[in-house]
Coordinates of C-alpha atoms and ligand atoms in Angstrom, one line a residue:
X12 CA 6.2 -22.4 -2.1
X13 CA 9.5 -21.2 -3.2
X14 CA 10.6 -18.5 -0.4
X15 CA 13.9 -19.0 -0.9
X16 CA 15.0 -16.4 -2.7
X17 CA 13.7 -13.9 -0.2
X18 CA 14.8 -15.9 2.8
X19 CA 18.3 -15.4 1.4
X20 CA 17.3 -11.6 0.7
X21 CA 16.0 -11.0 4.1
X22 CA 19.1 -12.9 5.9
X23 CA 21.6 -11.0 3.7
X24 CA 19.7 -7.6 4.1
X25 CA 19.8 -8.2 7.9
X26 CA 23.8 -9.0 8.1
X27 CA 24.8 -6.3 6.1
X28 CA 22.4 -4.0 6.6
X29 CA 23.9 -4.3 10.6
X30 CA 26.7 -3.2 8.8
X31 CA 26.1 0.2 8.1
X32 CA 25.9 2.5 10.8
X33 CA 23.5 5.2 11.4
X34 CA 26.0 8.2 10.6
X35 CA 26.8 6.3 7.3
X36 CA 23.2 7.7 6.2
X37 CA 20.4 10.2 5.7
X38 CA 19.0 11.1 9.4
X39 CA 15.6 11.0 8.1
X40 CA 15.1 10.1 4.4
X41 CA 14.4 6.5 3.4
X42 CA 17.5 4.7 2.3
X43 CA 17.5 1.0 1.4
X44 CA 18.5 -1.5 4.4
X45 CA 21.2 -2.9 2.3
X46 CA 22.5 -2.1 -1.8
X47 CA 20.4 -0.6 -4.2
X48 CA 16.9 1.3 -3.9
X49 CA 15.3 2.9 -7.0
X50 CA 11.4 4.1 -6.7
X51 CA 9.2 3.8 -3.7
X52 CA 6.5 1.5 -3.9
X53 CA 3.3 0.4 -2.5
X54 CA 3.0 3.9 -0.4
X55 CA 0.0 3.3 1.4
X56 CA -1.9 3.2 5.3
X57 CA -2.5 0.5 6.2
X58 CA -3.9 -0.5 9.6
X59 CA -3.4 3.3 10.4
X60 CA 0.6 3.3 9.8
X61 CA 2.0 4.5 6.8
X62 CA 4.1 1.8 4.5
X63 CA 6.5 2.2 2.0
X64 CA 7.9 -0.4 -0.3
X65 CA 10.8 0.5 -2.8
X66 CA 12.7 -1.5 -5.7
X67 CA 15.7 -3.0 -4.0
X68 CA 18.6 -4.9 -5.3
X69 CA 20.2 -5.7 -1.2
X70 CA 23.2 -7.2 -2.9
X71 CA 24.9 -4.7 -4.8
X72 CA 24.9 -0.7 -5.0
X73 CA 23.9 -1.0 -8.2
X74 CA 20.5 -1.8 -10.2
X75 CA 20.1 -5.6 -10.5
X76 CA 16.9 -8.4 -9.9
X77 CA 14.1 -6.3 -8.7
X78 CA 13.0 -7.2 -5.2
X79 CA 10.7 -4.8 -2.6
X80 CA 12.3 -3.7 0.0
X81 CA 10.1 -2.2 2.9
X82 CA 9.7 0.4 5.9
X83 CA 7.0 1.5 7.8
X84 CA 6.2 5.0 9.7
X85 CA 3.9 6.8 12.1
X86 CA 4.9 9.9 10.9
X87 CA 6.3 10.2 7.6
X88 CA 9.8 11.0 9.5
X89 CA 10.9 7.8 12.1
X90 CA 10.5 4.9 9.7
X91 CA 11.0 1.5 11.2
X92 CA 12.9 -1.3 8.6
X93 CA 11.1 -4.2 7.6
X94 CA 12.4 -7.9 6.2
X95 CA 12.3 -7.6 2.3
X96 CA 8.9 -8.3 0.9
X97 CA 9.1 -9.6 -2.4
X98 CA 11.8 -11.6 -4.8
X99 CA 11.5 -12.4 -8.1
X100 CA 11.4 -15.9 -7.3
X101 CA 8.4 -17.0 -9.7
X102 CA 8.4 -17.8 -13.6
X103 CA 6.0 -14.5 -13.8
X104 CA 8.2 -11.8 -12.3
X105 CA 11.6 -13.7 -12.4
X106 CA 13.5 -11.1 -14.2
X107 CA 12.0 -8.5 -11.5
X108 CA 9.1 -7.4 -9.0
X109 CA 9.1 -4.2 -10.9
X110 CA 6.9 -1.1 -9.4
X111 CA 3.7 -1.1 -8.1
X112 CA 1.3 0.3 -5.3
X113 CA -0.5 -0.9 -2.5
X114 CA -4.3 -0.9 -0.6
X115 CA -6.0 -1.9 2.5
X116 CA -8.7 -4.4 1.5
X117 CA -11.9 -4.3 3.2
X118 CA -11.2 -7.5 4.8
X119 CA -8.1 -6.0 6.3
X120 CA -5.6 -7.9 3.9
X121 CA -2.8 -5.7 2.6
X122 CA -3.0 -5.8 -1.3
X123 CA 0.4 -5.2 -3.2
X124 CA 0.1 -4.7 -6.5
X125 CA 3.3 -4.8 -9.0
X126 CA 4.7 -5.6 -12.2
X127 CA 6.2 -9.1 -13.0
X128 CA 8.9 -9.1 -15.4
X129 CA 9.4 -12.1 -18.0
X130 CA 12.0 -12.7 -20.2
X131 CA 15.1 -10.4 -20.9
X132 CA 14.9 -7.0 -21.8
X133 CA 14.8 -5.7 -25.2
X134 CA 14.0 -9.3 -26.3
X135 CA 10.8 -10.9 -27.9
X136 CA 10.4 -13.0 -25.2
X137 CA 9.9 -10.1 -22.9
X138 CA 6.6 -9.5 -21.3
X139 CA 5.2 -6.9 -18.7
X140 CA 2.5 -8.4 -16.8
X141 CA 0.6 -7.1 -13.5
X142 CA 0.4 -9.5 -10.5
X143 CA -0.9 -9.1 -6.9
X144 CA -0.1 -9.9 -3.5
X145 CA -1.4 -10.0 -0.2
X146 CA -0.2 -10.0 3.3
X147 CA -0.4 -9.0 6.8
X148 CA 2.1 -5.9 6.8
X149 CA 5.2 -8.0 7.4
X150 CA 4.7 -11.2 5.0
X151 CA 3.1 -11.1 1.5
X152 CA 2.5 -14.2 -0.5
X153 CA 2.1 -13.6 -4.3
X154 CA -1.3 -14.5 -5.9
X155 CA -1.8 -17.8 -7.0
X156 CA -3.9 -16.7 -10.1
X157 CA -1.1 -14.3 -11.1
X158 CA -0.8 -12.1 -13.7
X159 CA -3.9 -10.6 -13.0
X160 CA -3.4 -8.0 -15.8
X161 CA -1.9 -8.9 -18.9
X162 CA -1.4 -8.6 -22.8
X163 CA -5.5 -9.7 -23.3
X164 CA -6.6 -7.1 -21.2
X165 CA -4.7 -4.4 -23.7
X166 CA -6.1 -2.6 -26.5
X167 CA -4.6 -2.9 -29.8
X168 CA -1.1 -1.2 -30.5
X169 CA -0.1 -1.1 -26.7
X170 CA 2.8 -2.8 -25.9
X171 CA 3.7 -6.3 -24.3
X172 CA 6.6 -5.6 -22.7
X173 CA 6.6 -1.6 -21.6
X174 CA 3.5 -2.0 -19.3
X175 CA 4.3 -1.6 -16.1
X176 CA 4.2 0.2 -12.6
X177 CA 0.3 0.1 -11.7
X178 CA -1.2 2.6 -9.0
X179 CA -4.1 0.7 -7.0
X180 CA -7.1 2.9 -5.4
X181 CA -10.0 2.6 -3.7
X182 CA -13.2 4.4 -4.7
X183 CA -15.3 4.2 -2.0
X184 CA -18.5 6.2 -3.9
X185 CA -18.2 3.3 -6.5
X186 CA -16.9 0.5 -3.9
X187 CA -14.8 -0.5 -6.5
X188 CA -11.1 -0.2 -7.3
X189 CA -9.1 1.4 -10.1
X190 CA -5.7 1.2 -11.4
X191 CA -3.6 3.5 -13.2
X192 CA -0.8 1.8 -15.3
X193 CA 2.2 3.3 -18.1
X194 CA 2.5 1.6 -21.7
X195 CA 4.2 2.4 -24.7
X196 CA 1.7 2.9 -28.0
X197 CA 2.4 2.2 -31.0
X198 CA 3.9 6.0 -31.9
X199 CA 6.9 4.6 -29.9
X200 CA 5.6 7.1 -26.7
X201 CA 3.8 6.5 -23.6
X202 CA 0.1 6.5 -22.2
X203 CA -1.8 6.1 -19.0
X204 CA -4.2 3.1 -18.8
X205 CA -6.6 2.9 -16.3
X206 CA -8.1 -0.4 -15.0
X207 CA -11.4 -1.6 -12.8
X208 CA -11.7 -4.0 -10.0
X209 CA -14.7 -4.9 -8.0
X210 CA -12.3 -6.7 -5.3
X211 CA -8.5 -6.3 -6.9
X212 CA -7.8 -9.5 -8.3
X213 CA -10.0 -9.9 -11.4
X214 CA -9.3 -6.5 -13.9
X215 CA -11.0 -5.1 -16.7
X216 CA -9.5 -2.3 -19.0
X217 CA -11.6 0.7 -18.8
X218 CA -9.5 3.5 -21.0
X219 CA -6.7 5.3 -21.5
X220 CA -6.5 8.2 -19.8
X221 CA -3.8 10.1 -21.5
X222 CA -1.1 9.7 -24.0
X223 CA 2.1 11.3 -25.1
X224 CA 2.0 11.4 -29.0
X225 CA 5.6 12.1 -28.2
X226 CA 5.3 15.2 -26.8
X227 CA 6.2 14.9 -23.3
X228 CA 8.7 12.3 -23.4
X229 CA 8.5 8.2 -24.8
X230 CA 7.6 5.3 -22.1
X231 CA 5.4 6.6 -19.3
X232 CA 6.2 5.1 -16.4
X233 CA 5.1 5.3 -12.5
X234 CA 1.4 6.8 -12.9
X235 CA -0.6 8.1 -10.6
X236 CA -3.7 9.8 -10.7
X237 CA -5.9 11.7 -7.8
X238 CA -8.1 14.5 -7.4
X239 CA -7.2 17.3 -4.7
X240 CA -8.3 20.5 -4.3
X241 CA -10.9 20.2 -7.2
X242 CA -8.0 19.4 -9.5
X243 CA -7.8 15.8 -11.5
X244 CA -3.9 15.4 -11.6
X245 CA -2.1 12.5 -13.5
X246 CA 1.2 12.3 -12.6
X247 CA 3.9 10.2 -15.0
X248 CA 7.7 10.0 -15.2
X249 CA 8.3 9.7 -19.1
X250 CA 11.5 8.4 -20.0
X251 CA 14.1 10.6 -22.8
X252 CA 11.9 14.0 -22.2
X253 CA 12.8 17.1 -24.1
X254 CA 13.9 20.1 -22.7
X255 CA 11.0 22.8 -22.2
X256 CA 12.2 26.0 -21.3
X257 CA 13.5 25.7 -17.8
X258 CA 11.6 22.2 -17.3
X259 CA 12.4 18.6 -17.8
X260 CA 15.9 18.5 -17.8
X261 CA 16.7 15.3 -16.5
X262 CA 16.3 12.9 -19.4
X263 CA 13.6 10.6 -17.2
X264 CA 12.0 13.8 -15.5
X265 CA 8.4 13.9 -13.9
X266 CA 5.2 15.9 -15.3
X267 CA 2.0 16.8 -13.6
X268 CA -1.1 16.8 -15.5
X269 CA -3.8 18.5 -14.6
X270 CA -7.5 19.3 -16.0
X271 CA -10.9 17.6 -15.4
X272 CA -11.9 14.5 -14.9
X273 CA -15.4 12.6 -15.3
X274 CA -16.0 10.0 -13.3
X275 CA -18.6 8.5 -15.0
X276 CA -17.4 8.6 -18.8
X277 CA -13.6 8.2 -17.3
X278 CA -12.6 10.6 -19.7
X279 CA -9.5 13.0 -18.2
X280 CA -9.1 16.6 -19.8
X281 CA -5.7 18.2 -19.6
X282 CA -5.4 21.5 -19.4
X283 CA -1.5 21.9 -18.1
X284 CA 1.4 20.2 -17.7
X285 CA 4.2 20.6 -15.6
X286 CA 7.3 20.1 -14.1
X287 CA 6.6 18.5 -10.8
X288 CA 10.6 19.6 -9.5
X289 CA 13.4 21.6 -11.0
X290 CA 16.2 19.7 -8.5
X291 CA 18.7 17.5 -10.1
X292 CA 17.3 14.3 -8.3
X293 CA 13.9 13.4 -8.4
X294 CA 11.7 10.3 -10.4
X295 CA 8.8 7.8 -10.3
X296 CA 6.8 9.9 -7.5
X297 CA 3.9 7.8 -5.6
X298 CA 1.2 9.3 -3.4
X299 CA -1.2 8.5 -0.9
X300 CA -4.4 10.0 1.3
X301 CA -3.7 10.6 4.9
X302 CA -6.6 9.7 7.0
X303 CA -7.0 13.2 7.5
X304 CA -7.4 14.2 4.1
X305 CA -4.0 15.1 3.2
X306 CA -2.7 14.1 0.0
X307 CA 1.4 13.2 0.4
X308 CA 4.0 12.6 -2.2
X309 CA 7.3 10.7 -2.2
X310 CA 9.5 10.4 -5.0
X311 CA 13.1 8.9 -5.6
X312 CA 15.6 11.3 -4.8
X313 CA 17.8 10.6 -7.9
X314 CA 18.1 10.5 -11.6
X315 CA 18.7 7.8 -13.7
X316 CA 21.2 9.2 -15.4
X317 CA 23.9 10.3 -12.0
X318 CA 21.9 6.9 -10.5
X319 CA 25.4 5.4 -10.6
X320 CA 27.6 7.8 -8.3
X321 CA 27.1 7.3 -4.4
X322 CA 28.4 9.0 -1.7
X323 CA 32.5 7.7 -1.1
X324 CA 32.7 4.4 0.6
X325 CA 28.3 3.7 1.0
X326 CA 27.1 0.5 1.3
X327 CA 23.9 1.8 0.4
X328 CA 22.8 3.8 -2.7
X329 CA 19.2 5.3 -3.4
X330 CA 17.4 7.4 -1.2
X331 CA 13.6 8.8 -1.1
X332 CA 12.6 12.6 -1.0
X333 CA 11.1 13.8 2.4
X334 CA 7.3 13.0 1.9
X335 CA 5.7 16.1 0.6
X336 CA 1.9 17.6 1.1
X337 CA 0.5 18.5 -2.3
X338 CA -2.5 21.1 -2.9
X339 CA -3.2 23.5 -5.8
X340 CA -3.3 27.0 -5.9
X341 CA -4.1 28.8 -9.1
X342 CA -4.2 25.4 -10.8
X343 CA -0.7 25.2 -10.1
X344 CA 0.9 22.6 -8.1
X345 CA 2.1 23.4 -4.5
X346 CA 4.7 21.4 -2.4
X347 CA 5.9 21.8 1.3
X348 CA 7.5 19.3 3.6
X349 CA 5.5 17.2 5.7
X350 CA 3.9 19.0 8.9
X351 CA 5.0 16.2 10.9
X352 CA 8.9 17.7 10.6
X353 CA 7.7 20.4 12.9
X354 CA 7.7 18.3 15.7
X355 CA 11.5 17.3 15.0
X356 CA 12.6 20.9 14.6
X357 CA 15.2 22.1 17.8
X358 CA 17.5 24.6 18.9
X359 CA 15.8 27.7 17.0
X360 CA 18.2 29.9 15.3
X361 CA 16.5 33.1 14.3
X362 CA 18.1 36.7 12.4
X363 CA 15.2 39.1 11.9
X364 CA 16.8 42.3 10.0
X365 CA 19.7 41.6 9.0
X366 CA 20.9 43.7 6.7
X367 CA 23.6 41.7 4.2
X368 CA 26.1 43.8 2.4
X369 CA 28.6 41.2 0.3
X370 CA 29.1 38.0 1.9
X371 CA 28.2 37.1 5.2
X372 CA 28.4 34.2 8.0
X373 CA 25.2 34.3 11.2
X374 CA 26.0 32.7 14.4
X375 CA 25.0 29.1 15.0
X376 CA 23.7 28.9 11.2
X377 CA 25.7 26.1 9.8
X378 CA 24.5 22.8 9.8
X379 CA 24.1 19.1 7.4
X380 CA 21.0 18.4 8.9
X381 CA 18.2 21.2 8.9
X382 CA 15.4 23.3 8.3
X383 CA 16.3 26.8 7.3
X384 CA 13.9 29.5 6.1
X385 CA 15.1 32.6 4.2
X386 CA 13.4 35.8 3.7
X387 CA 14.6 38.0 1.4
X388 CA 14.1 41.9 0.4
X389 CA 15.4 44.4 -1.6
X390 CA 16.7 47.7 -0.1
X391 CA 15.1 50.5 -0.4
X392 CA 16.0 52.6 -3.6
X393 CA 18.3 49.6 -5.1
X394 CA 18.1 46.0 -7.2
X395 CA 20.4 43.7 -6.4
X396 CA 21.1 41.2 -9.2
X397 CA 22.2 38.0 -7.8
X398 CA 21.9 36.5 -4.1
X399 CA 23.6 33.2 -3.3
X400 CA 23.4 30.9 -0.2
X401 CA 26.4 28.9 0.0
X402 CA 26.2 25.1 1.8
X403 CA 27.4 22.0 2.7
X404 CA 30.8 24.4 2.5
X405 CA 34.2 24.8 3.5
X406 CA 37.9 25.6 2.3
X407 CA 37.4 23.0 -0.9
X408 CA 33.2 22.6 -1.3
X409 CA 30.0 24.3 -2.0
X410 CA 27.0 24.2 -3.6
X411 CA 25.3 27.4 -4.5
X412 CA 21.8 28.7 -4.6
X413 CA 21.6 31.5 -6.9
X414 CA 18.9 33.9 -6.8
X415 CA 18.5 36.3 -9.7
X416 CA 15.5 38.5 -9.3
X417 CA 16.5 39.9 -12.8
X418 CA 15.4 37.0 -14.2
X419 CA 13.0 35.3 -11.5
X420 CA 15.3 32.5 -11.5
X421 CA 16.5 30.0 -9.2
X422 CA 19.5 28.6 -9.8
X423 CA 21.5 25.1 -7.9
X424 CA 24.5 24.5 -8.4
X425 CA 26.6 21.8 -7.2
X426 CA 29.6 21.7 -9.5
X427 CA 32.0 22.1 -6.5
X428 CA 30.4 19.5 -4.0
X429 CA 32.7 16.7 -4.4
X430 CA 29.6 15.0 -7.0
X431 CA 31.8 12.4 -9.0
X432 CA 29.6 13.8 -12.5
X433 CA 29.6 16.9 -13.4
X434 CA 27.9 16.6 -17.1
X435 CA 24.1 18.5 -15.3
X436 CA 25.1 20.1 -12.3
X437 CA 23.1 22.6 -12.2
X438 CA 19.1 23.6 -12.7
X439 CA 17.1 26.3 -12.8
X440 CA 14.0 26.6 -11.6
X441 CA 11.4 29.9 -12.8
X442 CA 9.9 31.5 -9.8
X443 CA 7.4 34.2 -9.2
X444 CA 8.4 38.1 -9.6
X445 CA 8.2 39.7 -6.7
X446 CA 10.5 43.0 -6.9
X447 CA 13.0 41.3 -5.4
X448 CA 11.2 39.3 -2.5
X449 CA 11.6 35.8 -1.4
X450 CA 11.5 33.2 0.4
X451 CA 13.1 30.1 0.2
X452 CA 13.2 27.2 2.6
X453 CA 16.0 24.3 2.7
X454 CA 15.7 21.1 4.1
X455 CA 18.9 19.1 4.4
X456 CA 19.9 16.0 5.5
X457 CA 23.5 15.1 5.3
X458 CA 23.6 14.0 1.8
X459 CA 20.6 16.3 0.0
X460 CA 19.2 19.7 -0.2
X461 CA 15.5 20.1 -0.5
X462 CA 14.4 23.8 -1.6
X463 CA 11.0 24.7 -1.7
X464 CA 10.5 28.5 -3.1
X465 CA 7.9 30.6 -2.2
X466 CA 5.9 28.3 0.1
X467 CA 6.1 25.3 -1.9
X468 CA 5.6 26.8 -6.0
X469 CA 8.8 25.2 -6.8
X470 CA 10.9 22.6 -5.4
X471 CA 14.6 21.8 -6.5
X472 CA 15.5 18.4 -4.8
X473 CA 19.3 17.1 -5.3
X474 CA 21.9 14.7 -3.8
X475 CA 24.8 16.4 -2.0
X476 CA 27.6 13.8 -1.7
X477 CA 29.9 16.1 0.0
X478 CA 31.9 15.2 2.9
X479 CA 29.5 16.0 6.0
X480 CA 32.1 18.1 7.5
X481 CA 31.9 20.9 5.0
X482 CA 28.9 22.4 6.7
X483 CA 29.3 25.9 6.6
X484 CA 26.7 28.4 5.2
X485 CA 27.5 31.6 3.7
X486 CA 25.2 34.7 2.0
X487 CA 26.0 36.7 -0.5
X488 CA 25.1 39.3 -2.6
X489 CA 25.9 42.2 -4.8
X490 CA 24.3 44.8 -3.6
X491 CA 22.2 45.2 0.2
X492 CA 19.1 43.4 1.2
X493 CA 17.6 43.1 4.4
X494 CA 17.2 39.3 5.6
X495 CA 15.1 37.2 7.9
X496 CA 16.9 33.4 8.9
X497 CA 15.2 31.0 10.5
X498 CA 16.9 28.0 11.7
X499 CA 16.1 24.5 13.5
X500 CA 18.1 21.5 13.6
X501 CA 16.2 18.2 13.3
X502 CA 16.5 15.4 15.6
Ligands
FRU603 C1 11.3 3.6 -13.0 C2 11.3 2.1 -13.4 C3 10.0 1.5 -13.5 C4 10.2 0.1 -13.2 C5 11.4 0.1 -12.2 C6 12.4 -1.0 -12.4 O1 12.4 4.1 -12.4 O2 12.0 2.0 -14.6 O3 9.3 1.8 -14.7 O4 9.1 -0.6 -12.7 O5 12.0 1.4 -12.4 O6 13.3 -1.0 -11.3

């Protein structure tokens, strides 16, 4: 067995990773033990603790040989680090243990289930393949009949070398598993595949759920595909989207698509699609089932294209979103913060009434590292046209938050936050019409700003690399409204 390559990972991670000390990073978003982290992987219980896996390149801040890094939680808040799990130390994945999922087996085994990478980039030789393999929770030993998916299994006109990330379930009606995995056809764009296993090493191609026909961007990748609420929902991160209106402006930005599905015929029926966040940092989602039913979403809190700016001096770059509970509403897609932040939330802070004429600061509301509801109203008789929350400010930063109930907009802007890019630095998100009402909740955590408007319809998620000292926050606004602020730090 050749382990060396993640021996030398999981020593290296361990020495530097010592390095780093707790204030250098997010209080409680993942960030990779050492280096580089790009999408979570393998999100998944197992023996009743929630795992998370991520790509990790420990020795540099930037992209390089895929390995998984890995952290465990009881909570989806406190995660505990793990050794690194995986290296590309085999002829299958050695240029990269590219994404993948992860399930409990029924004989207790731990099932990881990822994309090997062959041959350079962009170059014939080049081949995608999916490989499996299993451990204990701590230690994982790849498959020795790997690939277990590869080019026979594909239909005619998919591609060889854009097939990647695969998202393992369990059906339990069926005691069977599935497998949702990206390709690129032969149009140049993406599409879902979908894949059957009666014990998740030996696959057979069922279908293809979904394709692009370039409309919503080229290469699919990161799939994932549940049912919630009555609501069959494919989730994809398409590479080089188009613009829609106030969605996908990211370049590599995340859909939801929802409709019907039949589980018999495996034939999916969109109906929508849409824009899963209007932040300026989010990609390559993953969910999984709580024990209790709840259906929880973590996403890479970054875009590709800002991916190579870090805060000043970090020995770390890459962070996750705080895990989110999804349900649907309407058909549309609703997002709020894990319930399991409640019980981290101290030292209330709460403003009922105020009224806010111009600009305003409220005692004890400042903060890096919070939960902070706003209510918002109109005065009686007049329309105000534009309400801002200033954070993460002082004397020389701030980032904005611009509501404009004019145009049932949301608006961040982080131009003056110290960011080191400034070609995007702002989004916009649409939000409901309320005359004037509403509410907005920010979660923060020393280097981001998580907004989820109106109970979770929208949420904007963003880096904020500004120095942690600018913590001041400011209202503002251009003509009265009354205000309701509610406050907690976490700890
Ligand atoms: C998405 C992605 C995946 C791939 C991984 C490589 O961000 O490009 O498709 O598996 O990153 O690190």
């Amino acid at each position: 067995m050749n382990q060396t390559k993640l021996t030398e990972a999981r020593n290296y991670e361990k020495e530097q990773g010592a390095k780093i000390s707790e204030k250098e990073r997010p209080l409680f978003h993942v960030t990779p033990t050492a280096g580089w982290m790009n999408d979570p992987n393998g999100f998944s219980v197992y023996k009743g603790e929630y795992h998370l896996f991520y790509q990790y390149h420990p020795y540099d801040i930037n992209w390089g040989p895929m390995h998984w890094g890995h952290v465990k939680s009881a909570d989806f808040i406190k995660w505990e680090r793990l050794p690194a799990a995986m290296a590309p130390d085999r002829e299958y994945d050695a240029q990269g243990v590219f994404s993948g999922s992860a399930a409990e087996l029924e004989d207790g085994r731990h099932l990881l289930m990822y994309t090997g990478v062959q041959g350079k980039d962009s170059t014939p030789q080049c081949r995608q393949t999916q490989c499996v393999a299993i451990g204990d929770g701590v230690n994982y030993e790849k498959y020795e009949g790997n690939p277990v998916i590869t080019g026979k299994h594909l239909p005619q006109g998919c591609s060889l070398s854009d097939f990647r990330d695969p998202k393992i379930w369990r059906d339990e009606k069926k005691k069977c598993y599935y497998a949702v995995a990206g390709n690129r056809t032969s149009d140049g764009s993406g599409a879902v595949l979908l894949f059957q296993s009666a014990d998740g090493f030996s696959w057979e191609y069922v279908t293809m759920l979904d394709r692009s026909r370039n409309e919503y961007g080229r290469m699919w990748e990161c799939p994932d595909f549940f049912e919630t609420d009555g609501q069959a929902a494919l989730i994809i991160s398409p590479q080089e989207m188009r613009a829609k209106g106030l969605e996908f402006h990211n370049g590599n930005d995340v859909a939801c698509l929802t409709g019907s599905y039949d589980s018999e015929k495996h034939i999916f029926t969109r109906k929508q699609a849409a824009a899963v966040d209007y932040g300026l940092d989010f990609y390559a989602p993953q969910t999984l089932e709580t024990p209790d039913g709840r259906r929880i979403l973590i996403a890479w809190m970054q875009s590709w294209e800002s991916s190579r700016f870090h805060p000043d001096g970090a020995k770390w770059a890459g962070m996750c979103t705080l895990p989110r509970e999804l349900s649907f509403k309407e058909g549309r897609l609703i997002q709020n913060p894990v319930r399991e932040l409640f019980k981290y939330r101290i030292n209330p802070v709460i403003h009922k009434g105020v009224r806010l004429e111009k600009t305003m600061r409220l005692s004890g509301i400042t903060g890096r590292i919070l939960d902070m509801t706003v209510d918002i109203r109109p005065d009686a008789g007049r329309m105000y046209q534009k309400f801002v929350i200033y954070i993460a400010e002082n004397k020389e930063y701030a980032t904005r938050l611009i509501y404009r109930p004019g145009k049932n907009t949301v608006c961040i802007d982080r131009t003056d936050s110290g960011f080191r890019y400034h070609i995007v630095s702002k989004r916009e998100a649409p939000v409901r019409d309320q005359g004037g009402s509403i509410r907005l909740r920010l979660v923060l955590d020393r280097f981001s700003a998580e907004i989820f408007i109106n109970d979770g319809e929208q949420v904007m998620s963003s880096c904020l690399y500004t120095p942690v000292e600018a913590d001041g926050i400011l209202f503002e606004t251009d003509e009265a409204v009354w205000m309701d602020v509610e406050k907690y730090d976490i700890c």
